[in-house]
mmCIF file of C-alpha atoms in Angstrom:
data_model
loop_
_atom_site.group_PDB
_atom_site.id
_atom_site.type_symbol
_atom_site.label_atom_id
_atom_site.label_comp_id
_atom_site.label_asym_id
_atom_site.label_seq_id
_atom_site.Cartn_x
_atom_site.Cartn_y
_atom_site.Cartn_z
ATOM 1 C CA UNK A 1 1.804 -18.159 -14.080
ATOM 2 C CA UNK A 2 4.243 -15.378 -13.622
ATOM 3 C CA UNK A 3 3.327 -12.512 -16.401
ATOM 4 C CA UNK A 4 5.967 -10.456 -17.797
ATOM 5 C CA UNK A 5 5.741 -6.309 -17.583
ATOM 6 C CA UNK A 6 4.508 -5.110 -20.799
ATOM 7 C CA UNK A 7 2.212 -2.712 -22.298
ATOM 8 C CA UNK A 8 -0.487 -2.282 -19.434
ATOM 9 C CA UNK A 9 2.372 -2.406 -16.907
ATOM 10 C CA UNK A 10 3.830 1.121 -19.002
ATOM 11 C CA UNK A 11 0.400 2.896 -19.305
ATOM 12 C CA UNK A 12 -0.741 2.122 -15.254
ATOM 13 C CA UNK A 13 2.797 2.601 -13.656
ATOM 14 C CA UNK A 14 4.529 5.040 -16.360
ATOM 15 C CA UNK A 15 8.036 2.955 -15.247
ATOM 16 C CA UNK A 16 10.285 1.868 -17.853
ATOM 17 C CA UNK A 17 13.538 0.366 -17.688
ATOM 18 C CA UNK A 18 16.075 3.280 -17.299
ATOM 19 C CA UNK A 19 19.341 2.024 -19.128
ATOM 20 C CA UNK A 20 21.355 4.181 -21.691
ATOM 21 C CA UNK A 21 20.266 2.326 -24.243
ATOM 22 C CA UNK A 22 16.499 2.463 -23.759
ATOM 23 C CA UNK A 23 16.777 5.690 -23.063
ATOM 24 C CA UNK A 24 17.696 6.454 -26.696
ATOM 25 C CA UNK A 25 15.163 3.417 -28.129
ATOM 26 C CA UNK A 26 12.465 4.809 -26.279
ATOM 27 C CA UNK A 27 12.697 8.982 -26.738
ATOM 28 C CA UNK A 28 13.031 7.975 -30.094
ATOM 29 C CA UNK A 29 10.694 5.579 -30.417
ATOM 30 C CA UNK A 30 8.123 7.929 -29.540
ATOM 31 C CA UNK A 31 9.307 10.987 -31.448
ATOM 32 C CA UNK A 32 9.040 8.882 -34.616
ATOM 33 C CA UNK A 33 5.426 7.432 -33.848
ATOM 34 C CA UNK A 34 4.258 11.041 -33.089
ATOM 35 C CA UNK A 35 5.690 12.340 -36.187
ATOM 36 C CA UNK A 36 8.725 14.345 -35.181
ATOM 37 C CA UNK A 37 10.751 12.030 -37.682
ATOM 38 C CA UNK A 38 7.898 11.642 -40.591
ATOM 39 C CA UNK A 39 7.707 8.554 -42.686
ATOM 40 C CA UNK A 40 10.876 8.560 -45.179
ATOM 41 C CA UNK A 41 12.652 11.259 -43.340
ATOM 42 C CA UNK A 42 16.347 11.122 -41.953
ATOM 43 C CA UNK A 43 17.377 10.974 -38.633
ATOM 44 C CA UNK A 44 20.250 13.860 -37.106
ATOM 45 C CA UNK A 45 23.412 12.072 -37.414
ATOM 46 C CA UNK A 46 25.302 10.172 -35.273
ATOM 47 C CA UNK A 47 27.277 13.280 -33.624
ATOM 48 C CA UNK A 48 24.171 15.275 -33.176
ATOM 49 C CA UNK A 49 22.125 12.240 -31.506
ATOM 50 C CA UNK A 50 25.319 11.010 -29.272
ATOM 51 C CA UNK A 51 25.481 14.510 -27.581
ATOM 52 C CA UNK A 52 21.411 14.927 -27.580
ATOM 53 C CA UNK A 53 21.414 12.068 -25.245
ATOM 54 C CA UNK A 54 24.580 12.046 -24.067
ATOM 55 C CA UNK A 55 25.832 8.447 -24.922
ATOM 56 C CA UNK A 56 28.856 6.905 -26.531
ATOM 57 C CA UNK A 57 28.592 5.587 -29.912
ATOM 58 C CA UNK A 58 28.295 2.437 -28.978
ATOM 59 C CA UNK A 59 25.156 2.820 -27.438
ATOM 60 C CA UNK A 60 23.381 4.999 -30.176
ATOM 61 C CA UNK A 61 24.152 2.619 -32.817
ATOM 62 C CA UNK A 62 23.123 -0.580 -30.102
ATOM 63 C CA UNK A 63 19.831 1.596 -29.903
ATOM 64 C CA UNK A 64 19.461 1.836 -33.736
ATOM 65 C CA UNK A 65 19.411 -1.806 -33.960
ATOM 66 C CA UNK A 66 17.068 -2.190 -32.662
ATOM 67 C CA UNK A 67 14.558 0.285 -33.813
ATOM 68 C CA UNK A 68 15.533 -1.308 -37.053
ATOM 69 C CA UNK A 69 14.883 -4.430 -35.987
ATOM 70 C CA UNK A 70 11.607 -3.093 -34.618
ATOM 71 C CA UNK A 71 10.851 -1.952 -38.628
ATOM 72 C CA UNK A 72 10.624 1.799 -37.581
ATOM 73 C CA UNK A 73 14.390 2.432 -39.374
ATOM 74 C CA UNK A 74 16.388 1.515 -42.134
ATOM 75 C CA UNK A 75 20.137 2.385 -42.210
ATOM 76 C CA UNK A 76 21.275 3.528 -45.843
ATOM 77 C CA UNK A 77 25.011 3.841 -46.524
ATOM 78 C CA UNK A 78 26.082 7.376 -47.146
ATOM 79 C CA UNK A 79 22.436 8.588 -46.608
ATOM 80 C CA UNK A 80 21.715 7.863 -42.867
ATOM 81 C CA UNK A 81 19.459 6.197 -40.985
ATOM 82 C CA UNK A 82 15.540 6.694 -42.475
ATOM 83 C CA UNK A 83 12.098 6.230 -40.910
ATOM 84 C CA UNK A 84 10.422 3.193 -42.677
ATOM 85 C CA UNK A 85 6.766 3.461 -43.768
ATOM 86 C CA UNK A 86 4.323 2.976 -41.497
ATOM 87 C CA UNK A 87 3.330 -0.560 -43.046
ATOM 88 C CA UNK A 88 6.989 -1.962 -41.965
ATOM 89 C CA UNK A 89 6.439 -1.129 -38.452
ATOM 90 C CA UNK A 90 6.120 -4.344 -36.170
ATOM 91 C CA UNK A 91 2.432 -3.406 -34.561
ATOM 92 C CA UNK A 92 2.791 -6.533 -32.655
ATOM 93 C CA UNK A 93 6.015 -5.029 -30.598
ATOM 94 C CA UNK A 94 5.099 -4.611 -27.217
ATOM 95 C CA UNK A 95 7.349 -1.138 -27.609
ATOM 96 C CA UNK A 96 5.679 -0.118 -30.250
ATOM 97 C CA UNK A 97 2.450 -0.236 -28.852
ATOM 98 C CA UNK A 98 3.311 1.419 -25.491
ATOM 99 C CA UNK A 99 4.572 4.287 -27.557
ATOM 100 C CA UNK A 100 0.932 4.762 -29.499
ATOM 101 C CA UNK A 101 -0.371 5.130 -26.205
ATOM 102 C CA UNK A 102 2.481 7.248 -24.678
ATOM 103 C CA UNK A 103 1.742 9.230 -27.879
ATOM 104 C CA UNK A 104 -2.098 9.078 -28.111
ATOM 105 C CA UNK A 105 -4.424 7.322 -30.039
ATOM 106 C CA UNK A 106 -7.744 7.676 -31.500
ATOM 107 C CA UNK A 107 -10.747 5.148 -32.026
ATOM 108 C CA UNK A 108 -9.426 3.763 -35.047
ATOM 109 C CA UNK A 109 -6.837 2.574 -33.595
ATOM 110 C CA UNK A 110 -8.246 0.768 -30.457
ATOM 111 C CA UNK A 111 -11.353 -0.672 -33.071
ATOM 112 C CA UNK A 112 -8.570 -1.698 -34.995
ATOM 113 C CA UNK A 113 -7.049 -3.533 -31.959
ATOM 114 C CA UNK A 114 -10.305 -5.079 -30.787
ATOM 115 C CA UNK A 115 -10.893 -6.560 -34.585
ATOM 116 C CA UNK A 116 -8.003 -8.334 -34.525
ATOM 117 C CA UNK A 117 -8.643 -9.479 -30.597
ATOM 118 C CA UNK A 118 -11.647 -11.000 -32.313
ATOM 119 C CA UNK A 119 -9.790 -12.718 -35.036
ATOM 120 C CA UNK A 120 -7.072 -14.502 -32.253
ATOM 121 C CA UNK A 121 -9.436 -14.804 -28.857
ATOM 122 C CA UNK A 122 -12.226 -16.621 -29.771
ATOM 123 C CA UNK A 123 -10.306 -19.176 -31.397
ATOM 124 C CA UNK A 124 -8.703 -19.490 -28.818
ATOM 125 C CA UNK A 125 -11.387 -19.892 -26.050
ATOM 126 C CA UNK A 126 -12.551 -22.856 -28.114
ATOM 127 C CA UNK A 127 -9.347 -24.624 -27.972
ATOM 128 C CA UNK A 128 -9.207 -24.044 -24.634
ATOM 129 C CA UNK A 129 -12.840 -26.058 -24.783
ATOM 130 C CA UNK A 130 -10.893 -28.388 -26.228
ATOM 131 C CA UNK A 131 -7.666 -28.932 -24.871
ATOM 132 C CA UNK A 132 -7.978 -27.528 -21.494
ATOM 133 C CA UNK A 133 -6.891 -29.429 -18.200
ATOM 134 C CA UNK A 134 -8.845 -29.572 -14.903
ATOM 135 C CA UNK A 135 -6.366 -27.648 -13.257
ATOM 136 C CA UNK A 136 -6.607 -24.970 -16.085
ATOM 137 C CA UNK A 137 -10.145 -24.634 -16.034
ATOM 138 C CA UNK A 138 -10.125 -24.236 -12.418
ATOM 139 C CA UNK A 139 -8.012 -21.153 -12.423
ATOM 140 C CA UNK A 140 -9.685 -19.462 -14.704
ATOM 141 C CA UNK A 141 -12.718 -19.895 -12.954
ATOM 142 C CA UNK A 142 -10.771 -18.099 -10.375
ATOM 143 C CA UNK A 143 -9.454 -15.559 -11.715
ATOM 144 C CA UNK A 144 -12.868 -14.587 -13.800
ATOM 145 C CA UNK A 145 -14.793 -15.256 -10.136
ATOM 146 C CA UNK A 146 -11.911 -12.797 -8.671
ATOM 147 C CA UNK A 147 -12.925 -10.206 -11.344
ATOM 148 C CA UNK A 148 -16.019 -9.593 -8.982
ATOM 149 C CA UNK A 149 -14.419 -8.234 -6.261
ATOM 150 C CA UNK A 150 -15.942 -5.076 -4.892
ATOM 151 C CA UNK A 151 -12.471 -3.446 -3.707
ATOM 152 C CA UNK A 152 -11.166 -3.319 -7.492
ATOM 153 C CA UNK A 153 -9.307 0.006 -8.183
ATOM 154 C CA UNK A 154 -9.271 0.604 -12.105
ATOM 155 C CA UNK A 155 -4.962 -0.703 -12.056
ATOM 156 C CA UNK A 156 -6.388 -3.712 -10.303
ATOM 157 C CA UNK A 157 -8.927 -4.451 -12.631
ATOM 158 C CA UNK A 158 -7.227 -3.799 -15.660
ATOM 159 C CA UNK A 159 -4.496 -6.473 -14.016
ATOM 160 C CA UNK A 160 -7.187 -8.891 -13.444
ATOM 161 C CA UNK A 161 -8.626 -8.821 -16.818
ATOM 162 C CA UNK A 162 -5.289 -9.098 -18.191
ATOM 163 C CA UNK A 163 -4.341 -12.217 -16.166
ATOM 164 C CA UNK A 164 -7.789 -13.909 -17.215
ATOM 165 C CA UNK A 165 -6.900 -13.739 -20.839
ATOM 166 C CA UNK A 166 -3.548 -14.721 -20.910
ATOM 167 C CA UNK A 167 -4.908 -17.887 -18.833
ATOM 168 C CA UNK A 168 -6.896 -18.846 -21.798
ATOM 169 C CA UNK A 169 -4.404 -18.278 -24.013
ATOM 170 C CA UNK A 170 -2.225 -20.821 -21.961
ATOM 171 C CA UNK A 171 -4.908 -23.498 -22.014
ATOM 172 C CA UNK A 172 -5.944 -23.337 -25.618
ATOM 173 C CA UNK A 173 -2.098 -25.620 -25.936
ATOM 174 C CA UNK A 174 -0.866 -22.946 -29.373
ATOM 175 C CA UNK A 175 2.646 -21.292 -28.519
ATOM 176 C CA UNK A 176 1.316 -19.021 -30.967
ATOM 177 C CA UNK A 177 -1.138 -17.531 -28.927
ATOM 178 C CA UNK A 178 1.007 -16.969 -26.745
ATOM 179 C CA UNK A 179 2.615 -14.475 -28.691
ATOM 180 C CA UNK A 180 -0.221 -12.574 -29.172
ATOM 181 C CA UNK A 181 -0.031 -11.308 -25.094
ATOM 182 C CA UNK A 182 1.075 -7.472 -25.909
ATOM 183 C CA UNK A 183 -1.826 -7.326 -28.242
ATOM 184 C CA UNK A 184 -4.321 -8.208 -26.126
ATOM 185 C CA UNK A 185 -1.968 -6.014 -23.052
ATOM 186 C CA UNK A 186 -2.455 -3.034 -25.411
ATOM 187 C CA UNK A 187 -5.699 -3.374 -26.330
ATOM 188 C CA UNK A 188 -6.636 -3.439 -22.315
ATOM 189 C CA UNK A 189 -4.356 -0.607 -22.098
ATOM 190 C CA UNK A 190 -5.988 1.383 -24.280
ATOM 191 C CA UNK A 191 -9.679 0.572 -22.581
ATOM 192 C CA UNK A 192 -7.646 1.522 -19.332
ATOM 193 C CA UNK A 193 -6.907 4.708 -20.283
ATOM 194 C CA UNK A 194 -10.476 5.708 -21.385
ATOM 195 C CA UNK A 195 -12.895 4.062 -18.711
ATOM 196 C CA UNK A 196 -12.550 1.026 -16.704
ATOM 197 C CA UNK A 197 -15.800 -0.928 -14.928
ATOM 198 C CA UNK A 198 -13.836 0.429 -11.594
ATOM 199 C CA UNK A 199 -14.753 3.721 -11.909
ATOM 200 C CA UNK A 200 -17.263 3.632 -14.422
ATOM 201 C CA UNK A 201 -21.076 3.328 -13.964
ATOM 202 C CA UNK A 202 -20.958 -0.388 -14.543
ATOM 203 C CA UNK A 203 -21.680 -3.784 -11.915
ATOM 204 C CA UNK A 204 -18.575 -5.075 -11.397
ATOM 205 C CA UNK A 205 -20.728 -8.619 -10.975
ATOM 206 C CA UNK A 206 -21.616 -8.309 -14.440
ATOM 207 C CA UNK A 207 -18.164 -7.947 -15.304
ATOM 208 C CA UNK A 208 -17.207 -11.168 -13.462
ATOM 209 C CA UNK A 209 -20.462 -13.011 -14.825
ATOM 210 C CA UNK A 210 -19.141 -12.514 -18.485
ATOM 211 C CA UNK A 211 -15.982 -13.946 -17.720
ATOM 212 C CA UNK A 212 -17.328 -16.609 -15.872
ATOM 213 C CA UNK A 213 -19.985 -17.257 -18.628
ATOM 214 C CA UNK A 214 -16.636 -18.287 -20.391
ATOM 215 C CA UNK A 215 -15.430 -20.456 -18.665
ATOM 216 C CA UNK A 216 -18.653 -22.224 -17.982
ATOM 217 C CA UNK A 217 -18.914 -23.315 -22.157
ATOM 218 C CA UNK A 218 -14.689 -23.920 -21.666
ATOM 219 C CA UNK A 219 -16.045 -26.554 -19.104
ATOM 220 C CA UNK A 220 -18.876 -28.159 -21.171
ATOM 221 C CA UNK A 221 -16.490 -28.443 -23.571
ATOM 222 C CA UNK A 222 -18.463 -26.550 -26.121
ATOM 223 C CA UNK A 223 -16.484 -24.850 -28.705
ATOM 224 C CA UNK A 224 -18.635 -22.557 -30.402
ATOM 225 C CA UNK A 225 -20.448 -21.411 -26.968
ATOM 226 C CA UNK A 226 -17.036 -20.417 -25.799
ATOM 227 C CA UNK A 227 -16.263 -18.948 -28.724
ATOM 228 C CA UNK A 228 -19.265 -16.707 -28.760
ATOM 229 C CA UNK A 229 -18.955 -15.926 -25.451
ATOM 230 C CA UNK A 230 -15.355 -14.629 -26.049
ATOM 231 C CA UNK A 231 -16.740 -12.541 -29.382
ATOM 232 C CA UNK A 232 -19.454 -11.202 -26.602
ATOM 233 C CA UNK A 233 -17.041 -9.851 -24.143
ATOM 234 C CA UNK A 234 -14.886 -8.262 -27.178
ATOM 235 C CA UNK A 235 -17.766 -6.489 -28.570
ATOM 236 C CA UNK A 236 -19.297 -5.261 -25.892
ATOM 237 C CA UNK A 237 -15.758 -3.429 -24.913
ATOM 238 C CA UNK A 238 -15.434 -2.481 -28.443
ATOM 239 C CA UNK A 239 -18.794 -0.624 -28.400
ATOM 240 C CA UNK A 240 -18.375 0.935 -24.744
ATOM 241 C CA UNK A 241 -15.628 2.630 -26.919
ATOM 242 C CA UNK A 242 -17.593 3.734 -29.138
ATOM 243 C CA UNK A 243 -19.943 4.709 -26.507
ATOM 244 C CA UNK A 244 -22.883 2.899 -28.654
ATOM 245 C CA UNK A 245 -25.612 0.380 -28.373
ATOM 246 C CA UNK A 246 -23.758 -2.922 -27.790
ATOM 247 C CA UNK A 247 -23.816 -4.950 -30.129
ATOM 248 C CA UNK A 248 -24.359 -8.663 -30.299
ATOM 249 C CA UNK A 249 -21.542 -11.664 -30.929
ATOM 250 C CA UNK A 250 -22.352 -13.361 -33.660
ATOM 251 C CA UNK A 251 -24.757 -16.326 -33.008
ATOM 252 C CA UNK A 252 -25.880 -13.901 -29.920
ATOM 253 C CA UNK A 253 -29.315 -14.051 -29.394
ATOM 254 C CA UNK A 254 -29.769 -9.909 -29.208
ATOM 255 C CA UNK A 255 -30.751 -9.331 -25.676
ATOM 256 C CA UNK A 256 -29.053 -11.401 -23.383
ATOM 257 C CA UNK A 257 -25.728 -12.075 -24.934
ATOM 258 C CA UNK A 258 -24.431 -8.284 -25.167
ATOM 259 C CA UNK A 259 -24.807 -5.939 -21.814
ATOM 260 C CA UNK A 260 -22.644 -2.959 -21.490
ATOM 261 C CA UNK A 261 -20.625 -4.580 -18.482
ATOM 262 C CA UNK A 262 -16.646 -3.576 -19.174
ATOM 263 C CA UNK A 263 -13.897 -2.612 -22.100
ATOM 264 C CA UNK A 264 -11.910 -4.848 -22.005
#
């Protein structure tokens, strides 16, 4: 499965793409996230912005487009272009997440990543229990078996947890998960940037074992024990956050379904 550069790409390499136009989308991308343009605010005007960045006008109002189209802008005739309220912005935006992170963000924000994670992965999983193929089940055993490997650097890792999720997106047979890749991308990103079972005090066997545990109910075909399994593994990084107790997946039987093993 070839996996496109996103979110945790951004955060581990810092390389963007360096066109004209994303130069513009991205500085000001950012500077509106981190509040240099506040909510309902103007941007300068075209002249002031075309000689800032040194681009035709072309390419300015290209790049407006699609910050617009991102929700961040409005245009307004004879008033300029205006930052849109925070509850227009397109979270899901692969962009728009990378610039949170370029920016900084706090524990609200990642909780609020992993409680949404827990309202799209665990579904998932169990329609992977349902609809997965031999073939699919095999490489995810593979890549959550590969997860185990001693020689993981922290970029590695994060990669490897990244390519195990996306697998189960693929086999749970919903396009729509699909689309949900750059959350999941930023909410790895995020653990990334604050701790990663690499580095951290943590087995990187364990880390494996509750990935493999996964794939083990996607094999029985049990929905509701890969579900739970899933909810595990998305707590547990949620409260290595938090840098509490972990907790226990729902249905979790308190000891042995929550250990404090990774963050992602």
């Amino acid at each position: 499965m070839v996996r496109r550069k996103g979110v945790l790409d951004t955060v581990i390499t810092g390389a963007g793409v360096r066109t004209s136009h994303w130069q513009v989308v991205n500085a000001l991308g950012k500077a509106i996230i981190a509040g240099e343009f506040p909510v309902g605010t103007t941007l300068p005007g075209d002249a002031e912005l075309e000689a800032r960045f040194e681009v035709s006008r072309t390419v300015l109002r290209e790049a407006m487009k699609t910050l617009a189209a991102k929700g961040l802008v409005v245009p307004r005739a004879r008033i300029g272009t205006r930052v849109t309220p925070k509850s227009q912005w397109n979270l899901f935006d692969g962009d728009i997440l990378t610039w949170h992170f370029a920016v900084g963000v706090d524990e609200n924000f990642l909780l609020h990543l992993s409680e949404i994670r827990l309202g799209f992965e665990p579904h998932a999983a169990a329609l992977a229990a349902r609809h997965a193929s031999e073939p699919d089940i095999i490489q995810m055993m593979h890549l959550a078996v590969a997860m185990g490997d001693p020689s993981h650097t922290p970029e590695t890792m994060a990669i490897a947890d990244l390519r195990f999720y996306l697998s189960v997106m693929e086999a749970s047979r919903n396009p729509f998960m699909r689309t949900v890749g750059s959350l999941i991308e930023a909410a790895l990103a995020g653990v990334f940037e604050l701790s990663s079972p690499a580095t951290a005090d943590i087995r990187i066997t364990d880390v494996s074992s509750s990935h493999i545990r996964i794939v083990e109910e996607i094999r029985r075909r049990d929905e509701d024990g890969a579900r739970r399994a899933m909810e595990n593994v998305i707590l547990v990084g949620r409260n290595r956050i938090l840098g509490a107790r972990p907790a226990t997946a729902p249905g979790g039987n308190g000891d042995n379904d929550a250990s404090p093993v990774r963050a992602g």
